[in-house]
CSV table of C-alpha atoms in Angstrom, one decimal:
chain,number,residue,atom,x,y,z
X,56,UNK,CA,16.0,18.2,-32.9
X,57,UNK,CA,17.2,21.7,-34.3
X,58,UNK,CA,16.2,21.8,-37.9
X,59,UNK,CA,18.6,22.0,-41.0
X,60,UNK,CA,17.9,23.3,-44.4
X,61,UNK,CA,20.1,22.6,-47.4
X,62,UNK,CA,19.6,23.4,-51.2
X,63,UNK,CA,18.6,19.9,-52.9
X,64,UNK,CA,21.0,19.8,-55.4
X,65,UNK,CA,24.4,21.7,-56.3
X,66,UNK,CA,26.5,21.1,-59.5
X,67,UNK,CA,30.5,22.1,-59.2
X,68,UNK,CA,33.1,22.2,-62.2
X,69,UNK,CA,36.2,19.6,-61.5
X,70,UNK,CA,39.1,20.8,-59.4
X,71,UNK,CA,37.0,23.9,-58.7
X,72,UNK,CA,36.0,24.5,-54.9
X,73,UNK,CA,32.6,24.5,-53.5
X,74,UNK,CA,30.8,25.6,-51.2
X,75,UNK,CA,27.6,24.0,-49.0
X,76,UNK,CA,25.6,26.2,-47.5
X,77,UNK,CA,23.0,25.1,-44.4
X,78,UNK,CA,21.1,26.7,-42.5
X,79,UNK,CA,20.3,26.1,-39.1
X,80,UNK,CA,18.8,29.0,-37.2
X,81,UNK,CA,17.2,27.3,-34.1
X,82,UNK,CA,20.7,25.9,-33.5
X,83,UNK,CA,21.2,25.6,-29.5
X,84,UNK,CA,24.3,26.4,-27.3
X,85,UNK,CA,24.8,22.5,-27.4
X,86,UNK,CA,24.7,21.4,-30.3
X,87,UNK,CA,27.6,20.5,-32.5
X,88,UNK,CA,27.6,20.8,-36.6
X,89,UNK,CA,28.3,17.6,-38.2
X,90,UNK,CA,29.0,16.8,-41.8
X,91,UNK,CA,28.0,13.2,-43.5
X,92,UNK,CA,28.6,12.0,-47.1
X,93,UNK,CA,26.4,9.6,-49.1
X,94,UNK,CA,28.5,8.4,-52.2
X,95,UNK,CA,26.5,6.4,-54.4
X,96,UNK,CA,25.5,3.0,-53.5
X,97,UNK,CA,27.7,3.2,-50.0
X,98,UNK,CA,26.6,4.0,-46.7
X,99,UNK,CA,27.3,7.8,-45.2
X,100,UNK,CA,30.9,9.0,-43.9
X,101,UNK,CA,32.0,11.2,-41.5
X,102,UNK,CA,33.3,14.6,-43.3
X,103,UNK,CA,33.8,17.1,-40.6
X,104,UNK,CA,32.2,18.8,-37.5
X,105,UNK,CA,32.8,21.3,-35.4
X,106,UNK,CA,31.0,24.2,-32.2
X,107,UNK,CA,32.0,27.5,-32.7
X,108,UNK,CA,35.3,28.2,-34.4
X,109,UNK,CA,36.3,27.2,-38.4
X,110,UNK,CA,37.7,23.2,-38.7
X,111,UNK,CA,39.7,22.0,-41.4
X,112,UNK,CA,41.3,18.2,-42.1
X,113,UNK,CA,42.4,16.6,-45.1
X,114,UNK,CA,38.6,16.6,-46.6
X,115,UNK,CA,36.9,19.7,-45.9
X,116,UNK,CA,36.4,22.9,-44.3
X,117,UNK,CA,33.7,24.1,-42.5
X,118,UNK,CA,33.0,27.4,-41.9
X,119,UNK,CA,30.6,28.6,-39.1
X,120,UNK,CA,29.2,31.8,-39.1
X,121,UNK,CA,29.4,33.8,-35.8
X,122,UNK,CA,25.6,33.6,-34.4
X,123,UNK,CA,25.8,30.3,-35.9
X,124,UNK,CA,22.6,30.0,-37.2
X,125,UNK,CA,24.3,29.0,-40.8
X,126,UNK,CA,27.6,26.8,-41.7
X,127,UNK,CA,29.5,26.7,-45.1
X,128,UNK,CA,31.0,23.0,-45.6
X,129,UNK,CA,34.1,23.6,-48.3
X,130,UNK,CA,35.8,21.3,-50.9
X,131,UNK,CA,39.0,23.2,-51.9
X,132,UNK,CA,39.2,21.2,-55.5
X,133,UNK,CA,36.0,19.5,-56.2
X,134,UNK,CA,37.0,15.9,-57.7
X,135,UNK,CA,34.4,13.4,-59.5
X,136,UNK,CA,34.5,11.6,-56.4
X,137,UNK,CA,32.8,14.0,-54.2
X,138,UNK,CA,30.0,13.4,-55.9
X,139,UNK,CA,27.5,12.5,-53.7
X,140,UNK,CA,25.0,13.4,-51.0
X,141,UNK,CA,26.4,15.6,-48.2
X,142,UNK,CA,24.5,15.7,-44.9
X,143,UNK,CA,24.1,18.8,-42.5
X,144,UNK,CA,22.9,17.5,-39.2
X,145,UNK,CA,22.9,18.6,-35.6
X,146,UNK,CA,23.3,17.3,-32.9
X,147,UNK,CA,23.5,17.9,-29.3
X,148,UNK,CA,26.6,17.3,-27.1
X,149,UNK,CA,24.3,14.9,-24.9
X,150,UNK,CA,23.2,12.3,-27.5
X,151,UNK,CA,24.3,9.8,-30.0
X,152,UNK,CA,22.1,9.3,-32.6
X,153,UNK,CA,22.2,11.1,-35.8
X,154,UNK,CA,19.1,12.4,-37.5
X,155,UNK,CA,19.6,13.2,-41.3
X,156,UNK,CA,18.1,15.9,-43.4
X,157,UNK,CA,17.7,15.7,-46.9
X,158,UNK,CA,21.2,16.4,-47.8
X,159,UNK,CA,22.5,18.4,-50.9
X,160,UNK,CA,23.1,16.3,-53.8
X,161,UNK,CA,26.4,17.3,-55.4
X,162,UNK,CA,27.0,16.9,-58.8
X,163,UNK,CA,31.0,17.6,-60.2
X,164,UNK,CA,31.1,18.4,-64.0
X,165,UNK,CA,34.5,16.9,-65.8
K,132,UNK,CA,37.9,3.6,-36.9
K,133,UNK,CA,35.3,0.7,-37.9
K,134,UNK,CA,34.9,-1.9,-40.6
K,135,UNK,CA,31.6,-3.1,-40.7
K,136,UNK,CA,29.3,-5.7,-42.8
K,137,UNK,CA,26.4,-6.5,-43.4
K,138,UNK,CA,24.6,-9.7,-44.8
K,139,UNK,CA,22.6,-10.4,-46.9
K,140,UNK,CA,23.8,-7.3,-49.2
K,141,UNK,CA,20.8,-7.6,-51.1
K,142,UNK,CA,17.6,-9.7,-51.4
K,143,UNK,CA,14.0,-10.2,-52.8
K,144,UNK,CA,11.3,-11.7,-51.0
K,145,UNK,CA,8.0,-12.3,-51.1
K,146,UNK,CA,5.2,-10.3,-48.9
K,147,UNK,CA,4.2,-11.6,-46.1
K,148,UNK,CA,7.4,-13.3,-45.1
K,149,UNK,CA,10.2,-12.2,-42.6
K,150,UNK,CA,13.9,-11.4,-43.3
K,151,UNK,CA,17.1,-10.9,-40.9
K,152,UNK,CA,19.8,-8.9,-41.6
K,153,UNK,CA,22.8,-8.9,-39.9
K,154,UNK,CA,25.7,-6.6,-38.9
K,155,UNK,CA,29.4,-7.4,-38.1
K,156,UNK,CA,32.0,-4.7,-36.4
K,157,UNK,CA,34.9,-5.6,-36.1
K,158,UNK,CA,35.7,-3.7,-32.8
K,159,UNK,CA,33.6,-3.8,-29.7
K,160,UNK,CA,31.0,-1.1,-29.6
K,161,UNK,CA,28.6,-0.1,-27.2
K,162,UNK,CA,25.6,1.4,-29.3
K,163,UNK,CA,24.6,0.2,-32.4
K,164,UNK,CA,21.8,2.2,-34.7
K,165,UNK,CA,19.9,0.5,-37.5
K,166,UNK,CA,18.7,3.0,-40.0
K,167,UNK,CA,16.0,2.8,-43.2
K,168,UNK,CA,16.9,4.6,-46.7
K,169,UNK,CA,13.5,4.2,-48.8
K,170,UNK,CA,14.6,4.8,-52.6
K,171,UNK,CA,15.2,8.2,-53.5
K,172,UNK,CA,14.8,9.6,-49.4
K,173,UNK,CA,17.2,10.4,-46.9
K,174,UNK,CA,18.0,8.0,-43.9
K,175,UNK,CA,15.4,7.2,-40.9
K,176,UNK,CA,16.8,6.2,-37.9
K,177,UNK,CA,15.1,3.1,-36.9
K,178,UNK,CA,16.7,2.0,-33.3
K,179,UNK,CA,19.4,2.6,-31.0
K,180,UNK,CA,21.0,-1.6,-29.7
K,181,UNK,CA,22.7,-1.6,-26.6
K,182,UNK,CA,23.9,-5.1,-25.8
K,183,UNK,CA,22.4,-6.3,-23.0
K,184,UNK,CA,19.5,-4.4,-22.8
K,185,UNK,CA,16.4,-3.5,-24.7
K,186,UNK,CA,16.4,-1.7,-28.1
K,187,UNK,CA,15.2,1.7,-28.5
K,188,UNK,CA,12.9,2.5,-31.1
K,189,UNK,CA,11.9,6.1,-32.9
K,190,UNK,CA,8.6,6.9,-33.1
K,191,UNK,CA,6.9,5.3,-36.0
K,192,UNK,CA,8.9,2.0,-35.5
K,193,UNK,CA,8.0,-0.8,-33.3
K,194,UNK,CA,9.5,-3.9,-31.9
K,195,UNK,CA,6.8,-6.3,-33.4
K,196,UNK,CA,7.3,-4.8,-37.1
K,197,UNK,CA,11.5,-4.6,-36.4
K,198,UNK,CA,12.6,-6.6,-34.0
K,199,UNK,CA,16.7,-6.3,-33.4
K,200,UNK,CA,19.1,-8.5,-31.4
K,201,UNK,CA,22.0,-7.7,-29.5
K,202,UNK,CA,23.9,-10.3,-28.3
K,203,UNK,CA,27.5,-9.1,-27.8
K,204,UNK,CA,29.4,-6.0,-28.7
K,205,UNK,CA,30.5,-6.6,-31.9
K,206,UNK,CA,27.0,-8.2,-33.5
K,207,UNK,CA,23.3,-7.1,-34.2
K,208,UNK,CA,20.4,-8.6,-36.3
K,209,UNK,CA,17.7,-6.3,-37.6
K,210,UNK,CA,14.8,-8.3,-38.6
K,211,UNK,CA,11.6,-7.1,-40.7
K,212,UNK,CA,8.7,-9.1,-40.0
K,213,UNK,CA,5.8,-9.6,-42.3
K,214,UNK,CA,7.3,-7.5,-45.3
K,215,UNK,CA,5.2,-5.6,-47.4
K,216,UNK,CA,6.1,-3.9,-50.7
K,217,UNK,CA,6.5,-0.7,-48.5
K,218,UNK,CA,9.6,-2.4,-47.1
K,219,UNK,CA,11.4,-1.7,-49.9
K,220,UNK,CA,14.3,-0.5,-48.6
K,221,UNK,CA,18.0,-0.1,-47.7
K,222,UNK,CA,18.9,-1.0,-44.1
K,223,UNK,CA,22.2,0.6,-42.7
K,224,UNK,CA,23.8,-0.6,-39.6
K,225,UNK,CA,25.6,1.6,-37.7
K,226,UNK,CA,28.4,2.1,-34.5
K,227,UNK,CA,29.8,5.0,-32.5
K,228,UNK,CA,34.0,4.0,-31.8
K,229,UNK,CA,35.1,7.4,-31.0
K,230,UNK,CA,32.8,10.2,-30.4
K,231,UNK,CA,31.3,12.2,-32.3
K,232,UNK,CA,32.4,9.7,-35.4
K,233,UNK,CA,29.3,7.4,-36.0
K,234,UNK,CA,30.6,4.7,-38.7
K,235,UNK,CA,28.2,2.7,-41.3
K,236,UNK,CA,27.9,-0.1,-42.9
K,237,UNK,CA,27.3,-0.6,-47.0
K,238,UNK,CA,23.5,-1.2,-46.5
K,239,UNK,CA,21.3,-4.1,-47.2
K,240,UNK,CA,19.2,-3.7,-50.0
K,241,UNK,CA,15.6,-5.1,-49.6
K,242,UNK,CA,13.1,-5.3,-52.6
K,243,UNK,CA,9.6,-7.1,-51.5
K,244,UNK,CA,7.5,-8.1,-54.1
């Protein structure tokens, strides 16, 4: 599996918005960019994903650079409840299963 | 999307001994995944359940040490056999409804003294 790389930790002021890198530079034509969530003491949820071009729904942004070798996940107005763990993962077209990186813990500041 | 549970939500047990956790969807789902968060880590994927046919396992897992059940679409049992402190762990469940969206469950959370 193509390898992610995210910053371990990230703090954010409240109603702010913030912005995830990862970095993903062996990314393949195939693979899509997902987005997970860990908040605390819950299992992971879906955020966003996307290929090529820019995604936005009611959570999030995600903004793909154009060799798409990085992606920039984007909460308009940080809240405390985005705090949590948030998950960069790749994953080919072809498969189903998910393998997790270590995630960027995301700390929001009142 | 998917509702799922899990039971037991929590336990401790003793080394040495054997515990089953189960998972519940509440739609029909073809692939289920069973995952392991150690404290502090990211999640492992463990096994991909297909009902009616033999779970696949990642490398560094293996059937004797987790086996899992897969009975019908909507149930799986993960069990960990002959637990050691190393065990120690959350255990997610997990199902694919609409693709790419893979769904999870709250976690069972396993302390083995």
């Amino acid at each position: 599996d193509a390898k992610t790389t995210q910053p371990n930790s990230m703090e954010s002021n409240e109603e702010e918005p913030v912005h995830l890198p990862c970095n993903h530079s062996t990314i393949s034509g195939t693979d899509y960019i997902h987005w997970y969530r860990q908040l605390p003491s819950q299992g992971p949820e879906y955020v966003i994903h996307g290929l090529t071009s820019n995604v936005n729904n009611r959570m999030a942004s995600l903004a793909i650079a154009e060799d798409r070798k990085s992606s920039t996940l984007i909460l308009h107005r940080a809240t405390l409840r985005d705090a949590a763990v948030y998950y960069c993962i790749l994953r080919d077209v072809a498969l189903t299963q998910f393998y997790f990186g270590t995630g960027t813990s995301l700390t929001v500041i009142p | 999307s998917a509702v799922i549970s899990q039971k037991p939500s929590r336990d401790i047990c003793q080394r040495g001994t054997s515990l089953t956790i189960q998972c519940q969807v509440d739609s029909q789902v073809t692939m289920m995944f069973w995952y392991r968060q150690q404290p502090g880590q990211s999640l492992t994927l463990i096994a991909t359940a297909n009902q009616g046919s033999e779970a696949t396992y990642e490398s560094g897992f293996v059937i004797d040490k987790f086996p899992i059940s897969r009975p019908n679409l909507t149930f799986s049992t993960l069990t960990v056999s002959n637990m050691s402190p190393e065990d120690s762990s959350i255990y997610l469940c997990s199902v694919t409804l609409a693709h790419p969206t893979q769904y999870f469950g709250p976690g069972t959370r396993l302390t083995v003294l």
